[in-house]
Amino acid sequence: MYEEEGNFFDQAILDYKEGSNRLEKGLPEVTKSYFDFTESCFQDGSIDAKQKQLIALGISIYAQDEYCIMYHTKGAVEHGATEKEMMETIAVSAALGGGAAFSQGVTLAMETFDHYHEVKH
């Protein structure tokens, strides 16, 4: 079961990258501009990269964007987010997004965290 879940998370992120590559072929200027912009937004500044990934995760949970939930959870783990920080991010998102945000957080976000946390360690 765990192996299937791992494949699901990795496959979802690969699907996103493949879709981005397809758009880049048709609209290279738009895609490059978008990725340059978002890359710039996630650089360390007054707010560090981990905190920015957690902010993006909270917004993704609120917006019910499953690809972004997985992508930003992975980014948060890669920048050292702890389980407690993930839980607090989910709680804040659920405070604004209610049960739908809560359910996405306690299932998809935490399952993604567990997968990438295990891979990292």
Short mmCIF file of N, CA and C in Angstrom, two decimals:
data_model
loop_
_atom_site.label_atom_id
_atom_site.label_comp_id
_atom_site.label_asym_id
_atom_site.label_seq_id
_atom_site.Cartn_x
_atom_site.Cartn_y
_atom_site.Cartn_z
N MET A 1 0.83 -1.20 0.00
CA MET A 1 0.00 0.00 0.00
C MET A 1 0.87 1.25 0.00
N TYR A 2 1.87 1.30 0.88
CA TYR A 2 2.73 2.49 0.96
C TYR A 2 3.42 2.76 -0.37
N GLU A 3 3.88 1.70 -1.04
CA GLU A 3 4.56 1.87 -2.31
C GLU A 3 3.62 2.50 -3.34
N GLU A 4 2.35 2.06 -3.35
CA GLU A 4 1.38 2.64 -4.26
C GLU A 4 1.18 4.12 -3.98
N GLU A 5 1.09 4.50 -2.69
CA GLU A 5 0.94 5.90 -2.34
C GLU A 5 2.15 6.70 -2.80
N GLY A 6 3.34 6.16 -2.60
CA GLY A 6 4.55 6.84 -3.02
C GLY A 6 4.54 7.08 -4.51
N ASN A 7 4.14 6.08 -5.27
CA ASN A 7 4.06 6.24 -6.71
C ASN A 7 3.02 7.30 -7.08
N PHE A 8 1.93 7.36 -6.34
CA PHE A 8 0.90 8.36 -6.60
C PHE A 8 1.45 9.77 -6.46
N PHE A 9 2.15 10.06 -5.38
CA PHE A 9 2.68 11.40 -5.14
C PHE A 9 3.71 11.78 -6.20
N ASP A 10 4.64 10.87 -6.43
CA ASP A 10 5.67 11.15 -7.44
C ASP A 10 5.05 11.30 -8.83
N GLN A 11 4.06 10.46 -9.14
CA GLN A 11 3.41 10.52 -10.45
C GLN A 11 2.64 11.83 -10.61
N ALA A 12 1.97 12.29 -9.58
CA ALA A 12 1.23 13.55 -9.66
C ALA A 12 2.17 14.72 -9.94
N ILE A 13 3.32 14.75 -9.29
CA ILE A 13 4.28 15.83 -9.53
C ILE A 13 4.87 15.71 -10.92
N LEU A 14 5.12 14.48 -11.38
CA LEU A 14 5.60 14.27 -12.75
C LEU A 14 4.55 14.73 -13.76
N ASP A 15 3.27 14.43 -13.51
CA ASP A 15 2.19 14.88 -14.40
C ASP A 15 2.19 16.40 -14.52
N TYR A 16 2.37 17.08 -13.40
CA TYR A 16 2.42 18.54 -13.40
C TYR A 16 3.59 19.03 -14.27
N LYS A 17 4.75 18.42 -14.10
CA LYS A 17 5.93 18.83 -14.87
C LYS A 17 5.74 18.56 -16.35
N GLU A 18 5.14 17.42 -16.68
CA GLU A 18 4.89 17.10 -18.09
C GLU A 18 3.88 18.08 -18.70
N GLY A 19 2.86 18.42 -17.95
CA GLY A 19 1.90 19.41 -18.42
C GLY A 19 2.54 20.77 -18.62
N SER A 20 3.42 21.14 -17.72
CA SER A 20 4.15 22.41 -17.84
C SER A 20 5.04 22.41 -19.08
N ASN A 21 5.70 21.28 -19.34
CA ASN A 21 6.55 21.18 -20.53
C ASN A 21 5.73 21.30 -21.81
N ARG A 22 4.54 20.72 -21.81
CA ARG A 22 3.66 20.83 -22.97
C ARG A 22 3.26 22.28 -23.22
N LEU A 23 2.88 22.98 -22.16
CA LEU A 23 2.51 24.38 -22.30
C LEU A 23 3.70 25.22 -22.75
N GLU A 24 4.88 24.87 -22.24
CA GLU A 24 6.09 25.61 -22.60
C GLU A 24 6.38 25.52 -24.10
N LYS A 25 6.10 24.38 -24.70
CA LYS A 25 6.31 24.21 -26.14
C LYS A 25 5.39 25.13 -26.95
N GLY A 26 4.17 25.28 -26.50
CA GLY A 26 3.21 26.12 -27.21
C GLY A 26 3.29 27.59 -26.85
N LEU A 27 3.63 27.89 -25.62
CA LEU A 27 3.69 29.27 -25.13
C LEU A 27 4.97 29.49 -24.33
N PRO A 28 6.12 29.44 -25.00
CA PRO A 28 7.39 29.51 -24.25
C PRO A 28 7.58 30.79 -23.47
N GLU A 29 7.18 31.93 -24.01
CA GLU A 29 7.39 33.19 -23.30
C GLU A 29 6.52 33.28 -22.05
N VAL A 30 5.29 32.85 -22.17
CA VAL A 30 4.37 32.88 -21.03
C VAL A 30 4.87 31.95 -19.94
N THR A 31 5.23 30.74 -20.33
CA THR A 31 5.68 29.76 -19.35
C THR A 31 6.96 30.21 -18.66
N LYS A 32 7.92 30.70 -19.43
CA LYS A 32 9.17 31.18 -18.83
C LYS A 32 8.90 32.33 -17.87
N SER A 33 8.06 33.26 -18.27
CA SER A 33 7.74 34.40 -17.41
C SER A 33 7.07 33.94 -16.12
N TYR A 34 6.16 33.00 -16.23
CA TYR A 34 5.46 32.49 -15.05
C TYR A 34 6.44 31.81 -14.10
N PHE A 35 7.28 30.93 -14.64
CA PHE A 35 8.22 30.21 -13.78
C PHE A 35 9.30 31.12 -13.21
N ASP A 36 9.74 32.11 -13.96
CA ASP A 36 10.69 33.09 -13.41
C ASP A 36 10.06 33.85 -12.25
N PHE A 37 8.80 34.25 -12.44
CA PHE A 37 8.08 34.97 -11.39
C PHE A 37 7.92 34.11 -10.13
N THR A 38 7.42 32.88 -10.30
CA THR A 38 7.18 32.05 -9.12
C THR A 38 8.48 31.66 -8.45
N GLU A 39 9.52 31.38 -9.23
CA GLU A 39 10.82 31.05 -8.62
C GLU A 39 11.32 32.21 -7.77
N SER A 40 11.15 33.41 -8.27
CA SER A 40 11.56 34.60 -7.53
C SER A 40 10.76 34.74 -6.23
N CYS A 41 9.48 34.44 -6.29
CA CYS A 41 8.62 34.56 -5.11
C CYS A 41 9.02 33.61 -3.98
N PHE A 42 9.59 32.47 -4.33
CA PHE A 42 9.91 31.45 -3.32
C PHE A 42 11.36 31.50 -2.83
N GLN A 43 12.12 32.51 -3.25
CA GLN A 43 13.48 32.68 -2.75
C GLN A 43 13.44 33.20 -1.32
N ASP A 44 14.49 32.88 -0.56
CA ASP A 44 14.60 33.45 0.78
C ASP A 44 14.60 34.97 0.71
N GLY A 45 13.91 35.58 1.61
CA GLY A 45 13.86 37.03 1.75
C GLY A 45 13.60 37.32 3.21
N SER A 46 12.76 38.28 3.48
CA SER A 46 12.36 38.54 4.87
C SER A 46 11.66 37.32 5.45
N ILE A 47 11.00 36.56 4.57
CA ILE A 47 10.38 35.28 4.93
C ILE A 47 11.22 34.20 4.25
N ASP A 48 11.63 33.19 5.01
CA ASP A 48 12.49 32.17 4.40
C ASP A 48 11.68 31.21 3.52
N ALA A 49 12.41 30.42 2.72
CA ALA A 49 11.78 29.53 1.74
C ALA A 49 10.85 28.51 2.39
N LYS A 50 11.20 28.00 3.57
CA LYS A 50 10.33 27.04 4.23
C LYS A 50 8.99 27.68 4.59
N GLN A 51 9.03 28.87 5.16
CA GLN A 51 7.80 29.56 5.53
C GLN A 51 6.95 29.87 4.29
N LYS A 52 7.61 30.22 3.20
CA LYS A 52 6.88 30.49 1.95
C LYS A 52 6.20 29.23 1.43
N GLN A 53 6.88 28.08 1.55
CA GLN A 53 6.26 26.82 1.14
C GLN A 53 5.06 26.51 2.03
N LEU A 54 5.16 26.77 3.32
CA LEU A 54 4.04 26.53 4.23
C LEU A 54 2.88 27.47 3.94
N ILE A 55 3.18 28.72 3.62
CA ILE A 55 2.12 29.67 3.23
C ILE A 55 1.40 29.15 1.98
N ALA A 56 2.20 28.75 0.98
CA ALA A 56 1.62 28.24 -0.27
C ALA A 56 0.80 26.98 -0.01
N LEU A 57 1.27 26.14 0.90
CA LEU A 57 0.52 24.94 1.25
C LEU A 57 -0.82 25.30 1.87
N GLY A 58 -0.82 26.24 2.81
CA GLY A 58 -2.08 26.64 3.43
C GLY A 58 -3.08 27.18 2.41
N ILE A 59 -2.59 27.96 1.47
CA ILE A 59 -3.46 28.49 0.41
C ILE A 59 -3.95 27.36 -0.48
N SER A 60 -3.06 26.42 -0.79
CA SER A 60 -3.44 25.28 -1.64
C SER A 60 -4.51 24.42 -0.99
N ILE A 61 -4.38 24.20 0.31
CA ILE A 61 -5.39 23.43 1.04
C ILE A 61 -6.72 24.17 0.99
N TYR A 62 -6.69 25.45 1.28
CA TYR A 62 -7.90 26.27 1.24
C TYR A 62 -8.56 26.23 -0.14
N ALA A 63 -7.72 26.29 -1.19
CA ALA A 63 -8.22 26.33 -2.57
C ALA A 63 -8.59 24.94 -3.11
N GLN A 64 -8.33 23.89 -2.32
CA GLN A 64 -8.62 22.52 -2.74
C GLN A 64 -7.84 22.11 -3.99
N ASP A 65 -6.62 22.62 -4.13
CA ASP A 65 -5.77 22.34 -5.29
C ASP A 65 -4.84 21.18 -4.94
N GLU A 66 -5.25 19.98 -5.32
CA GLU A 66 -4.52 18.78 -4.89
C GLU A 66 -3.09 18.73 -5.43
N TYR A 67 -2.87 19.15 -6.67
CA TYR A 67 -1.50 19.15 -7.19
C TYR A 67 -0.61 20.10 -6.39
N CYS A 68 -1.13 21.27 -6.08
CA CYS A 68 -0.33 22.23 -5.30
C CYS A 68 -0.16 21.77 -3.86
N ILE A 69 -1.14 21.08 -3.31
CA ILE A 69 -0.98 20.53 -1.96
C ILE A 69 0.22 19.60 -1.93
N MET A 70 0.30 18.70 -2.91
CA MET A 70 1.41 17.76 -2.96
C MET A 70 2.73 18.48 -3.25
N TYR A 71 2.71 19.38 -4.20
CA TYR A 71 3.93 20.09 -4.62
C TYR A 71 4.50 20.92 -3.47
N HIS A 72 3.65 21.68 -2.79
CA HIS A 72 4.15 22.55 -1.71
C HIS A 72 4.43 21.78 -0.42
N THR A 73 3.76 20.66 -0.20
CA THR A 73 4.14 19.81 0.92
C THR A 73 5.54 19.27 0.68
N LYS A 74 5.81 18.79 -0.52
CA LYS A 74 7.14 18.31 -0.87
C LYS A 74 8.17 19.42 -0.69
N GLY A 75 7.85 20.63 -1.14
CA GLY A 75 8.76 21.76 -0.97
C GLY A 75 9.00 22.10 0.48
N ALA A 76 7.95 22.02 1.29
CA ALA A 76 8.10 22.31 2.72
C ALA A 76 9.02 21.28 3.37
N VAL A 77 8.83 20.00 3.03
CA VAL A 77 9.68 18.95 3.59
C VAL A 77 11.13 19.18 3.16
N GLU A 78 11.33 19.50 1.90
CA GLU A 78 12.69 19.73 1.39
C GLU A 78 13.38 20.89 2.09
N HIS A 79 12.58 21.82 2.62
CA HIS A 79 13.14 22.97 3.34
C HIS A 79 13.10 22.77 4.86
N GLY A 80 12.82 21.55 5.30
CA GLY A 80 12.94 21.23 6.71
C GLY A 80 11.70 21.39 7.56
N ALA A 81 10.52 21.47 6.95
CA ALA A 81 9.30 21.60 7.74
C ALA A 81 9.09 20.37 8.62
N THR A 82 8.64 20.61 9.83
CA THR A 82 8.36 19.54 10.77
C THR A 82 6.89 19.14 10.69
N GLU A 83 6.58 18.01 11.31
CA GLU A 83 5.19 17.56 11.36
C GLU A 83 4.33 18.60 12.08
N LYS A 84 4.83 19.17 13.15
CA LYS A 84 4.08 20.17 13.91
C LYS A 84 3.81 21.41 13.06
N GLU A 85 4.80 21.86 12.28
CA GLU A 85 4.58 23.01 11.39
C GLU A 85 3.52 22.70 10.34
N MET A 86 3.54 21.48 9.83
CA MET A 86 2.51 21.06 8.87
C MET A 86 1.13 21.11 9.53
N MET A 87 1.04 20.58 10.73
CA MET A 87 -0.25 20.55 11.43
C MET A 87 -0.76 21.96 11.69
N GLU A 88 0.13 22.87 12.08
CA GLU A 88 -0.29 24.25 12.33
C GLU A 88 -0.74 24.92 11.04
N THR A 89 -0.07 24.63 9.95
CA THR A 89 -0.48 25.18 8.64
C THR A 89 -1.86 24.68 8.28
N ILE A 90 -2.11 23.40 8.47
CA ILE A 90 -3.42 22.81 8.20
C ILE A 90 -4.48 23.46 9.08
N ALA A 91 -4.17 23.65 10.34
CA ALA A 91 -5.13 24.25 11.26
C ALA A 91 -5.52 25.66 10.84
N VAL A 92 -4.55 26.46 10.45
CA VAL A 92 -4.85 27.84 10.03
C VAL A 92 -5.70 27.81 8.76
N SER A 93 -5.35 26.94 7.82
CA SER A 93 -6.13 26.83 6.60
C SER A 93 -7.56 26.38 6.91
N ALA A 94 -7.70 25.43 7.80
CA ALA A 94 -9.03 24.94 8.18
C ALA A 94 -9.83 25.99 8.91
N ALA A 95 -9.16 26.88 9.66
CA ALA A 95 -9.88 27.95 10.35
C ALA A 95 -10.61 28.85 9.35
N LEU A 96 -10.03 28.99 8.17
CA LEU A 96 -10.65 29.82 7.13
C LEU A 96 -11.47 28.99 6.15
N GLY A 97 -11.05 27.76 5.88
CA GLY A 97 -11.68 26.95 4.85
C GLY A 97 -12.62 25.87 5.34
N GLY A 98 -12.76 25.74 6.64
CA GLY A 98 -13.71 24.80 7.20
C GLY A 98 -13.37 23.34 6.97
N GLY A 99 -14.40 22.54 6.96
CA GLY A 99 -14.25 21.09 6.87
C GLY A 99 -13.56 20.61 5.61
N ALA A 100 -13.81 21.27 4.48
CA ALA A 100 -13.16 20.85 3.24
C ALA A 100 -11.65 21.02 3.34
N ALA A 101 -11.21 22.14 3.87
CA ALA A 101 -9.77 22.36 4.04
C ALA A 101 -9.21 21.40 5.08
N PHE A 102 -9.94 21.21 6.16
CA PHE A 102 -9.50 20.28 7.20
C PHE A 102 -9.29 18.88 6.62
N SER A 103 -10.27 18.41 5.83
CA SER A 103 -10.17 17.05 5.29
C SER A 103 -9.01 16.91 4.31
N GLN A 104 -8.77 17.91 3.47
CA GLN A 104 -7.62 17.85 2.56
C GLN A 104 -6.31 17.87 3.35
N GLY A 105 -6.27 18.65 4.40
CA GLY A 105 -5.07 18.75 5.21
C GLY A 105 -4.73 17.47 5.94
N VAL A 106 -5.73 16.89 6.61
CA VAL A 106 -5.45 15.71 7.43
C VAL A 106 -5.29 14.45 6.60
N THR A 107 -5.68 14.49 5.35
CA THR A 107 -5.49 13.32 4.48
C THR A 107 -4.34 13.59 3.51
N LEU A 108 -4.61 14.28 2.44
CA LEU A 108 -3.63 14.44 1.36
C LEU A 108 -2.34 15.13 1.82
N ALA A 109 -2.45 16.23 2.54
CA ALA A 109 -1.24 16.95 2.95
C ALA A 109 -0.40 16.11 3.90
N MET A 110 -1.03 15.49 4.89
CA MET A 110 -0.26 14.69 5.85
C MET A 110 0.28 13.41 5.22
N GLU A 111 -0.47 12.78 4.32
CA GLU A 111 0.04 11.59 3.63
C GLU A 111 1.23 11.96 2.75
N THR A 112 1.16 13.11 2.09
CA THR A 112 2.27 13.58 1.27
C THR A 112 3.47 13.89 2.16
N PHE A 113 3.23 14.56 3.29
CA PHE A 113 4.31 14.83 4.25
C PHE A 113 4.98 13.53 4.67
N ASP A 114 4.18 12.55 5.07
CA ASP A 114 4.74 11.27 5.52
C ASP A 114 5.60 10.64 4.44
N HIS A 115 5.11 10.67 3.20
CA HIS A 115 5.87 10.07 2.10
C HIS A 115 7.20 10.77 1.90
N TYR A 116 7.20 12.08 1.75
CA TYR A 116 8.44 12.79 1.45
C TYR A 116 9.35 12.92 2.68
N HIS A 117 8.77 12.93 3.86
CA HIS A 117 9.59 12.93 5.07
C HIS A 117 10.35 11.62 5.17
N GLU A 118 9.67 10.52 4.87
CA GLU A 118 10.30 9.19 4.88
C GLU A 118 11.39 9.11 3.81
N VAL A 119 11.12 9.63 2.62
CA VAL A 119 12.10 9.61 1.52
C VAL A 119 13.34 10.42 1.91
N LYS A 120 13.12 11.56 2.57
CA LYS A 120 14.24 12.44 2.93
C LYS A 120 15.11 11.81 4.02
N HIS A 121 14.50 11.07 4.92
CA HIS A 121 15.26 10.50 6.04
C HIS A 121 15.54 9.10 5.74
#
